[in-house]
XYZ file of C-alpha atoms in Angstrom:
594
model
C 40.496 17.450 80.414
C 40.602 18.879 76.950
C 42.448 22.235 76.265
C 40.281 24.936 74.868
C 40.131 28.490 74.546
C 37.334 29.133 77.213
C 39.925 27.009 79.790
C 43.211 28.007 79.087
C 44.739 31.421 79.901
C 45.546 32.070 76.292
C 42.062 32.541 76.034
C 41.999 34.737 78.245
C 44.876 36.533 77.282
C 42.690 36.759 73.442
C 39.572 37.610 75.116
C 40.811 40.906 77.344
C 43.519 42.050 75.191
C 45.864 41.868 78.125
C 49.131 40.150 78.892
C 49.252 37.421 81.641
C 52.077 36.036 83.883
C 52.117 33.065 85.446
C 54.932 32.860 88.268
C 54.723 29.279 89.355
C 52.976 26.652 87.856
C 52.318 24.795 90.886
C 50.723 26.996 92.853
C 47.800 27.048 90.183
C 44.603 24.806 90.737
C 45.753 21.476 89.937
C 42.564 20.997 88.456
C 43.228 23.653 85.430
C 43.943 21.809 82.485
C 46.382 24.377 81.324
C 48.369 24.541 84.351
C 48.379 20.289 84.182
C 49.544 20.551 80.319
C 51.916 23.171 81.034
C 53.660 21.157 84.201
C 53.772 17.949 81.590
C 55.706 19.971 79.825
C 58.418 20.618 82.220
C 57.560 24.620 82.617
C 57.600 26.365 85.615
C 56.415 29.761 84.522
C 54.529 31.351 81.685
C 54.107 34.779 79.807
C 50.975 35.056 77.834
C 50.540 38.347 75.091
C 47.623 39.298 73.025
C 48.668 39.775 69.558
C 46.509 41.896 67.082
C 46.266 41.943 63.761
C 43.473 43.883 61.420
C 40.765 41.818 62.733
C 42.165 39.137 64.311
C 42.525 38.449 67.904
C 45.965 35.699 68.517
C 48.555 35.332 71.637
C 51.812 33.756 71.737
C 53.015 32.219 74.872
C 56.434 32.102 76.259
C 56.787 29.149 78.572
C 60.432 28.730 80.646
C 61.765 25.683 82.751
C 64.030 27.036 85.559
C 62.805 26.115 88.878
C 62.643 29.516 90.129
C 61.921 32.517 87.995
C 61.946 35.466 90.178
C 59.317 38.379 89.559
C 61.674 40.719 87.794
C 62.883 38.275 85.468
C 59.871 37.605 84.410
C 58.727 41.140 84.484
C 61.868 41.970 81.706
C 60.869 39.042 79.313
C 57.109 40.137 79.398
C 58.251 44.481 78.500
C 60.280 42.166 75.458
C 57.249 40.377 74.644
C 55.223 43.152 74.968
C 57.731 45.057 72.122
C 57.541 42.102 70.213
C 53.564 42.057 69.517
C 53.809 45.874 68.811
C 56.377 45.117 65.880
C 55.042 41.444 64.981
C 51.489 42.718 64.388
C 52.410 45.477 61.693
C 54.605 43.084 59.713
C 52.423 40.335 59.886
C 49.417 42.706 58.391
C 51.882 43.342 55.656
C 52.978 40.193 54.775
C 48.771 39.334 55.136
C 48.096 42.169 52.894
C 51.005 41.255 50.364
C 49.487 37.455 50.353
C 45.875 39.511 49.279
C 47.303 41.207 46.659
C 49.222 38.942 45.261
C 45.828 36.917 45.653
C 43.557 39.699 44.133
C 46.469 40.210 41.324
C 46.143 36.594 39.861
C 42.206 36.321 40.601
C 42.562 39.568 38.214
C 44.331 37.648 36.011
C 42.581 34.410 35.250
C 39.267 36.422 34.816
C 37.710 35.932 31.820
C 36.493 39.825 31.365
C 38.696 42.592 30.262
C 39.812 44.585 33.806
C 41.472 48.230 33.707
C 42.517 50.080 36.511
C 43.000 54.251 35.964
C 43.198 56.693 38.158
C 40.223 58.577 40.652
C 39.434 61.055 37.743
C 36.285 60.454 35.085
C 37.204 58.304 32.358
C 36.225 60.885 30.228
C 39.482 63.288 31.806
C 42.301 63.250 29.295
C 44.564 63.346 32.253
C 43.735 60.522 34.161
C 45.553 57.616 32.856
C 44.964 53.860 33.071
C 47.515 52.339 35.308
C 46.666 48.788 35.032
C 45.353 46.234 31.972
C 44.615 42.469 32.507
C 45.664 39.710 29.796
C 41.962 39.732 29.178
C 41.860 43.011 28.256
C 45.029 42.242 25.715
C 43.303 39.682 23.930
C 40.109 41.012 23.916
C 41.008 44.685 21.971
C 43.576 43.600 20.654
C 46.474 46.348 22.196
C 49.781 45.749 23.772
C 50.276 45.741 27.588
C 52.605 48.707 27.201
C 50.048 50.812 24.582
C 47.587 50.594 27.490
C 49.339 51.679 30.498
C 49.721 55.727 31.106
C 46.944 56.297 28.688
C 43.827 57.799 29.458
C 40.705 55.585 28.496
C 39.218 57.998 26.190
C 41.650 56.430 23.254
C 39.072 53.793 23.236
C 36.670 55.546 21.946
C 35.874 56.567 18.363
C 32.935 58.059 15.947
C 30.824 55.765 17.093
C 30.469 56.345 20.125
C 27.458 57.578 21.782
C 27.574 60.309 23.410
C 24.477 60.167 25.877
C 26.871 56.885 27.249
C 29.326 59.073 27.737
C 27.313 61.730 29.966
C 25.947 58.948 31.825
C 29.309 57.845 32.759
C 30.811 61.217 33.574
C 27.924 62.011 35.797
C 28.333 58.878 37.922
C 31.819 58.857 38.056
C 32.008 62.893 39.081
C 30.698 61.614 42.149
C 32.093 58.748 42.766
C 29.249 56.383 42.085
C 28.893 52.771 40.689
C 27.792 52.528 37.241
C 27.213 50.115 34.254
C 26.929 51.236 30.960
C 26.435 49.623 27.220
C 29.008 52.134 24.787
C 30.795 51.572 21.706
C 34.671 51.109 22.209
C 37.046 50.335 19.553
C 39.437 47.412 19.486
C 43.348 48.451 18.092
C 42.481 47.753 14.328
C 39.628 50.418 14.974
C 37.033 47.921 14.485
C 34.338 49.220 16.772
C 32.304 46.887 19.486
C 29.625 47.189 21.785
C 30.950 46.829 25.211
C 29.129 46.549 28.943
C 31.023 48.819 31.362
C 31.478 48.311 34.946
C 32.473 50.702 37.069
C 33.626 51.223 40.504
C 35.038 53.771 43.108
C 38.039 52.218 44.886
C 38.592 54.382 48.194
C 41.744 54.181 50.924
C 41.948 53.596 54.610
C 41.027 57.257 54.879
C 37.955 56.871 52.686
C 39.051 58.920 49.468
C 39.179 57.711 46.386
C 41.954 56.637 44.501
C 41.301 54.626 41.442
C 38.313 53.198 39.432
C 37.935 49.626 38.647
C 36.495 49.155 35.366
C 35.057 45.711 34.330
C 34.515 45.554 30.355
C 32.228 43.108 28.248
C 31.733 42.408 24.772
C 28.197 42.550 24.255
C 27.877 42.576 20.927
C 26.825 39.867 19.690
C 24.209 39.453 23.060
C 22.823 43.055 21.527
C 23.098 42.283 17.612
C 20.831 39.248 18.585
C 18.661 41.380 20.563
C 18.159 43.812 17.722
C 17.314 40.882 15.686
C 14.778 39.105 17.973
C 13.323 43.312 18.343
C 12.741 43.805 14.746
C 11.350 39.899 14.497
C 9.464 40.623 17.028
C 7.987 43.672 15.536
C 7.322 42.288 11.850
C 5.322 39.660 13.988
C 3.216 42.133 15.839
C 2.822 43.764 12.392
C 1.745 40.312 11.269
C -0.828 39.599 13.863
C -2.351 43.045 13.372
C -3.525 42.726 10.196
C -4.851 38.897 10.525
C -8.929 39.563 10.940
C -8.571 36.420 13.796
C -7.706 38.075 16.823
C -4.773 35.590 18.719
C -4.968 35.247 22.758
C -2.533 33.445 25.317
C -3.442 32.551 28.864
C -1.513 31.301 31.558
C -3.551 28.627 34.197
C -3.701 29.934 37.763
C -6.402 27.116 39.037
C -9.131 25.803 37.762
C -11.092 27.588 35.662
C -8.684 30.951 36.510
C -7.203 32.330 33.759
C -4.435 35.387 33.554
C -4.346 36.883 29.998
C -0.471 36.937 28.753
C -0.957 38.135 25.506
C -3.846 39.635 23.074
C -2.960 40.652 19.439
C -4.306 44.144 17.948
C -6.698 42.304 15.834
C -8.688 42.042 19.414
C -9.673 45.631 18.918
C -11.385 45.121 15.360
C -13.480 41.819 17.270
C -14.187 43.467 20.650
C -13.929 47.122 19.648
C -11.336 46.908 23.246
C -7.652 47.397 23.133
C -5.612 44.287 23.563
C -4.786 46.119 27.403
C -8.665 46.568 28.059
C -9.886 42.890 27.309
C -7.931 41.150 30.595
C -9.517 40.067 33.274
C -12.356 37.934 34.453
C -14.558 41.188 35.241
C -13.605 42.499 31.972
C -15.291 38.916 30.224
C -18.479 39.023 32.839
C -19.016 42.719 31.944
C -19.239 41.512 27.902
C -20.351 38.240 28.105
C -23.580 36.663 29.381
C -23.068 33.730 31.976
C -23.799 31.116 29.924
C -21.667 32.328 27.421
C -18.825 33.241 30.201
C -19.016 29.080 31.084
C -18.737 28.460 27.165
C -15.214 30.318 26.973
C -14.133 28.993 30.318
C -14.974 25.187 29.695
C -12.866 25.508 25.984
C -10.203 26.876 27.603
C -10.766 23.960 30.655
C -10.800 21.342 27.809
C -7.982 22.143 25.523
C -6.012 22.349 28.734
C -7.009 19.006 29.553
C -7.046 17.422 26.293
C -4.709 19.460 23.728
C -7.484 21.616 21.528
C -11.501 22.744 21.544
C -13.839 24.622 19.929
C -16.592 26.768 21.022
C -18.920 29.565 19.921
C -19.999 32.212 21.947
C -21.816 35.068 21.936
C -19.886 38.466 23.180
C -21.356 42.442 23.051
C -18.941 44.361 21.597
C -18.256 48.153 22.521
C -20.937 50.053 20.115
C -23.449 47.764 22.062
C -24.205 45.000 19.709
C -23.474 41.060 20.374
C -21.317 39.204 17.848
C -21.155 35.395 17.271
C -17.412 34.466 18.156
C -15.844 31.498 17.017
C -12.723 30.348 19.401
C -10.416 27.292 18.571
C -7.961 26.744 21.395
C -5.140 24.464 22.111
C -2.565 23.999 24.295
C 1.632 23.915 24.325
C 4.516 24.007 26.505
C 5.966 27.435 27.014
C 9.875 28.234 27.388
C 9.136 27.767 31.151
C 8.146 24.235 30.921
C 4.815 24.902 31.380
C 1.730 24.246 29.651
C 0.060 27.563 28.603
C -2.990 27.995 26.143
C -3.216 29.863 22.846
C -6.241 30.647 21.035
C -8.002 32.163 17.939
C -11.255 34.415 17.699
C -13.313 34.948 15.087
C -16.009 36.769 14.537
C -18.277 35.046 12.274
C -21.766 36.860 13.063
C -21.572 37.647 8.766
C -21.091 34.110 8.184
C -23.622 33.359 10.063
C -25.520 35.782 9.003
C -24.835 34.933 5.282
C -25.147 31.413 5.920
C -28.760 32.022 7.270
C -29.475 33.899 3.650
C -28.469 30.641 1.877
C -30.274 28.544 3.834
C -33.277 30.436 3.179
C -32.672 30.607 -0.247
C -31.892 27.165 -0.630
C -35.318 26.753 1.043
C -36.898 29.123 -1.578
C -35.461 27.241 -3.907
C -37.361 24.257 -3.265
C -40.012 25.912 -2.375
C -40.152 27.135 -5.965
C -39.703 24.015 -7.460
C -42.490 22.934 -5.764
C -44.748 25.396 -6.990
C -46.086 24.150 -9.598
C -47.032 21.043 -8.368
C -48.695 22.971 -5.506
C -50.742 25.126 -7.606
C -51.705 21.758 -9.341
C -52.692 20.150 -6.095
C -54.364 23.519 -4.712
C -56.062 23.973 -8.237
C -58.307 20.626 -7.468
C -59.792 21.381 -4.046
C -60.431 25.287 -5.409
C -62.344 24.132 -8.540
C -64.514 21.599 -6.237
C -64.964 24.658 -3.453
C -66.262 26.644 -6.708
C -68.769 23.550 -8.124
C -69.603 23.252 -4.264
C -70.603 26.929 -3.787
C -72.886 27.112 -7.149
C -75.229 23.989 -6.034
C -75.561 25.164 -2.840
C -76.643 28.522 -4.221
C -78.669 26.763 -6.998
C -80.364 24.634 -4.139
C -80.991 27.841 -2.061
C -82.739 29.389 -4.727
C -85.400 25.948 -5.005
C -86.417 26.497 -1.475
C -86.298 25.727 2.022
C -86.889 22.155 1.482
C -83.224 21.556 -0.235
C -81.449 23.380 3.338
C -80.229 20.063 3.659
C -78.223 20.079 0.307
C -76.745 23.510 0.663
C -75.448 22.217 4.059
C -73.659 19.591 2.546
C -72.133 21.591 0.120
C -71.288 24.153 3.296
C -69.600 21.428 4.866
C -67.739 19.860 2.108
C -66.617 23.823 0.960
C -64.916 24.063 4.329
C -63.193 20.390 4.457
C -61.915 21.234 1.005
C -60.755 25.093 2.387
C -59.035 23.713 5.306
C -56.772 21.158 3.719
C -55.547 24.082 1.479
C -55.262 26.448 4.538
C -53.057 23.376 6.067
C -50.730 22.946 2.753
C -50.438 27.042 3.100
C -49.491 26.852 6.051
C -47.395 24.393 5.939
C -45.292 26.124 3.683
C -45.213 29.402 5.414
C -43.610 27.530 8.314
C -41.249 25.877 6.397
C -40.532 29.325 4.945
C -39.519 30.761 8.043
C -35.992 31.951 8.881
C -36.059 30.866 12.091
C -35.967 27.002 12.801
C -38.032 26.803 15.577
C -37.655 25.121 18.738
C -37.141 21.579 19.509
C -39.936 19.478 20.076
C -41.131 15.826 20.836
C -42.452 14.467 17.167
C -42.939 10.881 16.390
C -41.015 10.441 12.397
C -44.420 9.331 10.720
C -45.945 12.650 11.964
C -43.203 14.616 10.920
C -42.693 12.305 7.253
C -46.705 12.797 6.507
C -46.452 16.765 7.045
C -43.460 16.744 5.203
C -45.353 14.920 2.249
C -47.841 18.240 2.310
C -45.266 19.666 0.215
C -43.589 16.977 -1.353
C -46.956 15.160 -3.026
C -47.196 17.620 -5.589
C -43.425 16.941 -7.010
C -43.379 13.343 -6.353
C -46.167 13.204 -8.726
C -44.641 15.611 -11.584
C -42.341 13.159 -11.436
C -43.917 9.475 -11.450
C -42.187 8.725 -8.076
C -43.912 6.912 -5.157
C -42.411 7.376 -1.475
C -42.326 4.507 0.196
C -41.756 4.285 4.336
C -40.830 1.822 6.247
C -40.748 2.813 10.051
C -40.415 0.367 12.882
C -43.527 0.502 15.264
C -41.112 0.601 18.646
C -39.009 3.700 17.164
C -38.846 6.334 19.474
C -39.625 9.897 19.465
C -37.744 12.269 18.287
C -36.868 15.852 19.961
C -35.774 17.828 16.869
C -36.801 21.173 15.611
C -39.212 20.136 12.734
C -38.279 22.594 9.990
C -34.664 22.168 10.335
C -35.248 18.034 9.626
C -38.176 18.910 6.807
C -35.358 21.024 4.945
C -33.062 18.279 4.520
C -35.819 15.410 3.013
C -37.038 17.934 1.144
C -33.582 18.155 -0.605
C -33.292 14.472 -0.524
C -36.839 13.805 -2.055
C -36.207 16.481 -4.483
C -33.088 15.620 -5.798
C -34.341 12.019 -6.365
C -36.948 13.180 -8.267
C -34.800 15.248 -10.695
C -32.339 12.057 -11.262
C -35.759 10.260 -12.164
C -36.687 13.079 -14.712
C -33.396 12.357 -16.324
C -34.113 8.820 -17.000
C -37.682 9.927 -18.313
C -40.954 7.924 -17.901
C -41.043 4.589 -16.347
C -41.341 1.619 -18.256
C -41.700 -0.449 -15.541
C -45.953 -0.916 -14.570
C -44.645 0.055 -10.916
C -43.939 3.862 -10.649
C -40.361 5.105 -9.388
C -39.914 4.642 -5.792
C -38.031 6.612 -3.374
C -37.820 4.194 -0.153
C -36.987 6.078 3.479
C -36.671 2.960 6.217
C -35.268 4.032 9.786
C -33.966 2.809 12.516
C -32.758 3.129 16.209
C -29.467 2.769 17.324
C -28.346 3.571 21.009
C -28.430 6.870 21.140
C -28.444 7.254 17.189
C -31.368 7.055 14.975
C -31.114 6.363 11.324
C -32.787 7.155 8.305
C -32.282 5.851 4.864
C -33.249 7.826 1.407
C -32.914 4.796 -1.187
C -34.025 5.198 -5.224
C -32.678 3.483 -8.241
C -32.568 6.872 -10.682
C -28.935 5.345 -11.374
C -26.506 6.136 -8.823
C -24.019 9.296 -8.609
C -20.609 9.053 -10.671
C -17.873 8.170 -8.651
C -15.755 10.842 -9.478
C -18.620 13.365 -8.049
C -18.876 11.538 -4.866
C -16.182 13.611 -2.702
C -17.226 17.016 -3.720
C -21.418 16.148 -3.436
C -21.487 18.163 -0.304
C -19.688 21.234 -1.434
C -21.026 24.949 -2.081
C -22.282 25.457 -5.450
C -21.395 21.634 -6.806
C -23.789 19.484 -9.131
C -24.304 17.470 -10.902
C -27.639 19.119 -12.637
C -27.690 20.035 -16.166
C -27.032 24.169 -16.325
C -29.771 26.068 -15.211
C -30.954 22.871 -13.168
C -30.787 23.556 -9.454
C -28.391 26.090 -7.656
C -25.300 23.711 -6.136
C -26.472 24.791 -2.446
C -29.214 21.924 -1.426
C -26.793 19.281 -0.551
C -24.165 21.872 1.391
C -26.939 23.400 3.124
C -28.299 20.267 4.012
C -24.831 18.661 5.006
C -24.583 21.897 7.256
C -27.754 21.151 9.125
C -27.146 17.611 10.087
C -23.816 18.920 11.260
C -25.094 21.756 13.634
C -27.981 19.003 14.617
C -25.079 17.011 15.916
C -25.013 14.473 13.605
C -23.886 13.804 9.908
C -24.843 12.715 5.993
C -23.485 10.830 3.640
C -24.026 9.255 0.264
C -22.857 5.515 -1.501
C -23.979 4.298 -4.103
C -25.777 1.014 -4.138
C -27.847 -1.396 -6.864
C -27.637 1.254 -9.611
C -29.397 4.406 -7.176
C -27.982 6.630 -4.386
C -28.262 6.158 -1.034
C -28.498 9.028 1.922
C -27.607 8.325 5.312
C -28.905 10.812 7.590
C -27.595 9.734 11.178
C -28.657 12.339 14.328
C -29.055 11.652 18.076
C -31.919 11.237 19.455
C -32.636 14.358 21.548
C -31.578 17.698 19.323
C -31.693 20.723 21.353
């Protein structure tokens, strides 16, 4: 059998402290595989003692060969072995406890970090004096071995150093507690550094204290930086706050959960909330309506998913009343390696606001241009009401038997009164502000109440419109005004580029030819006329504020823009070529506009 400690009286001997003696092997169980190892071995007796040393438990066996070892013989050798333990255990701790230091001294050593050892008084006491420095130490402030030792540590110190540091150490080291510290120490050619303390009590076997361990650190570059990254930091923040966009970060939790890392001050001028009030998803159901809660939540879904998006939303700020925010988000990888979102507010309710004001005036504009040919067409049906009204008076007057006359004139007064009362109306509604709501409107219905108001300058002009619209084309859900508002431009400014080329020559009048057409989900409509075409150099600015091409004091440089605008927030687009000496307009929108 294997020899272990649970089987063999050595561990025994370890286990109860106590010394064993075994007279005669042979009269052990022969089936004790110490007793069977021991009689291989040629002994005949055995003395076993327990051998203690700091923590460890060990024995050491003497084993002897005679034949017959009587009981006091063996009784002497075990008092001898007995004396030997008591003076083998102290000078084996000794030489264990030299083999540690010697251990701990070059660990010391090799260490990277400047180590000093002084005595158990503050660092701060003039009289307790440093009685160990490690090479790192040396190297580090630049002092010899032998200008360090017997000192006491305050000739480290200088002008610069702070002392708050220094109270903080002297506190923790009056009783005798750990500390760490940042100070400013000063390296032999008095060039000062900032330095991380560590400090520790170092007690004896009877618990006092007898020395401090001091672990040093140059820090001062790790702090310079620091400083550096603070004040970046802070001309940043300064930055941020006076940017009108207010900036937001968000970390992902799950879908559609959102934690709020970071909100610049400009959130307070948007929100009228501190950048540590707007967190939270009760915070943004408390300000924002639900469907404008799902707006914010699906950009920040979508630029998580697909890099960036844009969204508008609608959010009440503190004194009550709702502003029109613009966000534009996107996504990036933080320092952790993970994908976090950043985004911009604006507040654009003025813009808006502003951008309404042009619109209308825009509207006005044409409007005004079309005045005169409206008071033209209105002047015809109002001078035939008049003639109307004086025969049926005239036939009132010859008696009852001409009733039928004066109803004639009756009737054809009030066909005549309500095609103006249409055309008036007409233009109050396209007058309005407000667009109106979508509806379903087949384009000929729309094109022939948009003609209402065009007529009149199509024929100041000499232009005929011509439309060519497919008899399968579907029906459009638009808001009518919005729609009206850009032909009207396009009709309009076709007619002016006519007026520049002056009356036709041609026996056919100028033509201004609309065709559509149905694409998918698309439909398209044409504005074609042959007024000459738009210089090439004008082309990429047509759509901006305030350009044209007009003569001075010819149009206001807003009908094009504005126009451009609408097809935009219709979800669709315009453009312009030029094509067999006219300009063409491409208005392309979806079907369904909401």
């Amino acid at each position: 059998a294997a020899l272990t400690l649970d089987n063999t009286m050595v561990g025994r001997a370890i286990k109860t402290g106590q010394q064993l003696i075994l007279n005669n092997v042979k009269e052990t169980e022969r089936a004790n595989p110490f007793s069977s190892w021991l009689e291989a071995k040629g002994g005949q007796a055995c003395i076993i003692t327990p051998l203690t040393m700091l923590d460890e438990r060990q024995a050491f066996n003497l084993m002897f060969t005679q034949p017959h070892c009587d009981q006091r013989f063996l009784a002497e050798n075990a008092e001898l072995a007995r004396d030997a333990a008591h003076t083998l255990g102290p000078m084996l701790r000794r030489l264990k406890d030299d083999a540690h230091a010697r251990l701990f001294r070059r660990a010391v050593e090799c260490s990277p970090d400047p180590v000093l050892i002084n005595e158990a008084r503050p660092c701060t006491d003039p009289t307790s004096r440093i009685i160990y420095c490690n090479q790192a130490f040396v190297d580090v402030n630049g002092y010899t071995i032998d200008q360090v030792l017997g000192r006491s540590p305050r000739f480290l110190q200088g002008p610069g150093t702070e002392s708050d540091a220094l109270n903080v150490l002297r506190t923790a080291m009056q009783a005798f507690q750990p500390v760490r510290q940042i100070i400013t120490s000063y390296k032999a050619d008095r060039t000062p550094m900032l330095v991380e303390l560590n400090l520790a009590p170092v007690a004896d076997s009877t618990g006092e204290y007898t020395h401090w361990v001091c672990v040093q650190r140059d820090v001062t570059l790790q702090m310079t930086n620091a400083a550096e990254r603070e004040a970046h930091l802070r001309e940043l923040q300064a930055l941020l706050a006076v940017i009108p966009n207010a900036i937001l970060r968000y970390r992902r939790l799950g879908f559609k959960l959102w934690e709020k890392v970071f909100a610049s001050a400009s959130i307070e001028l948007i929100t009228g909330f501190t950048a540590a009030e707007v967190s939270g998803r009760e915070w943004a159901l408390q300000h924002l309506a639900e469907e404008d809660f799902n707006i914010l939540s699906d950009n920040l879904e979508l630029a998580y998913i697909s890099g960036s998006a844009a969204a508008e939303f609608r959010l009440r700020h503190r004194d009550g009343e709702l502003r029109l925010i613009q966000a534009k988000t996107c996504s990036y990888v933080a320092v952790t390696g993970e994908t976090e979102i950043v985004t911009t507010w604006t507040n654009i309710t003025r813009e808006r606001q502003v951008a309404a004001q042009l619109d209308q005036a825009a509207k006005m504009a044409d409007l005004g241009e079309l005045a005169a040919g409206l008071a033209h067409e209105m002047s015809r049906p109002l001078g035939s009401i008049m003639l109307a009204a004086e025969n049926a008076i005239r036939a009132l007057h010859k008696g009852p038997e001409h009733l039928a006359r004066v109803a004639e004139k009756l009737a054809t007064i009030a066909t005549l009164a309500q095609r103006g009362a249409d055309m008036v109306s007409h233009v109050q509604f396209f007058s309005r502000i407000d667009g109106g709501s979508a509806v379903d409107i087949a384009l000929h219905v729309l094109l022939n109440d948009l003609m209402i108001m065009a007529q009149p300058r199509c024929l100041e002009s000499q232009v005929q419109v011509e439309v060519h619209i497919p008899a399968d084309f579907p029906i459009l859900h638009v808001q009518p005004v919005s729609l009206e508002q850009i032909m009207i431009n396009l009709i309009s400014n076709s007619c002016d580029a006519y007026d520049l080329l002056g009356p036709s020559t041609d026996p056919l009048p100028h033509k201004i030819l609309i065709d559509a057409r149905a694409e998918q989900d698309l439909v398209i409509i044409e504005f074609r006329d042959r007024a000459g075409g738009i210089p090439a150099q004008h082309l990429p600015f047509l759509f901006d504020a305030f350009f044209t091409t007009k003569p001075v004091g010819k149009g206001t440089g807003l009908g094009l823009s504005i126009s451009f605008g609408i097809a935009q927030e219709l979800g669709g687009n315009l453009s312009v070529f030029n094509d067999q000496g006219g300009a063409v307009f491409v208005l392309n929108l979806p079907r369904e506009i909401g």
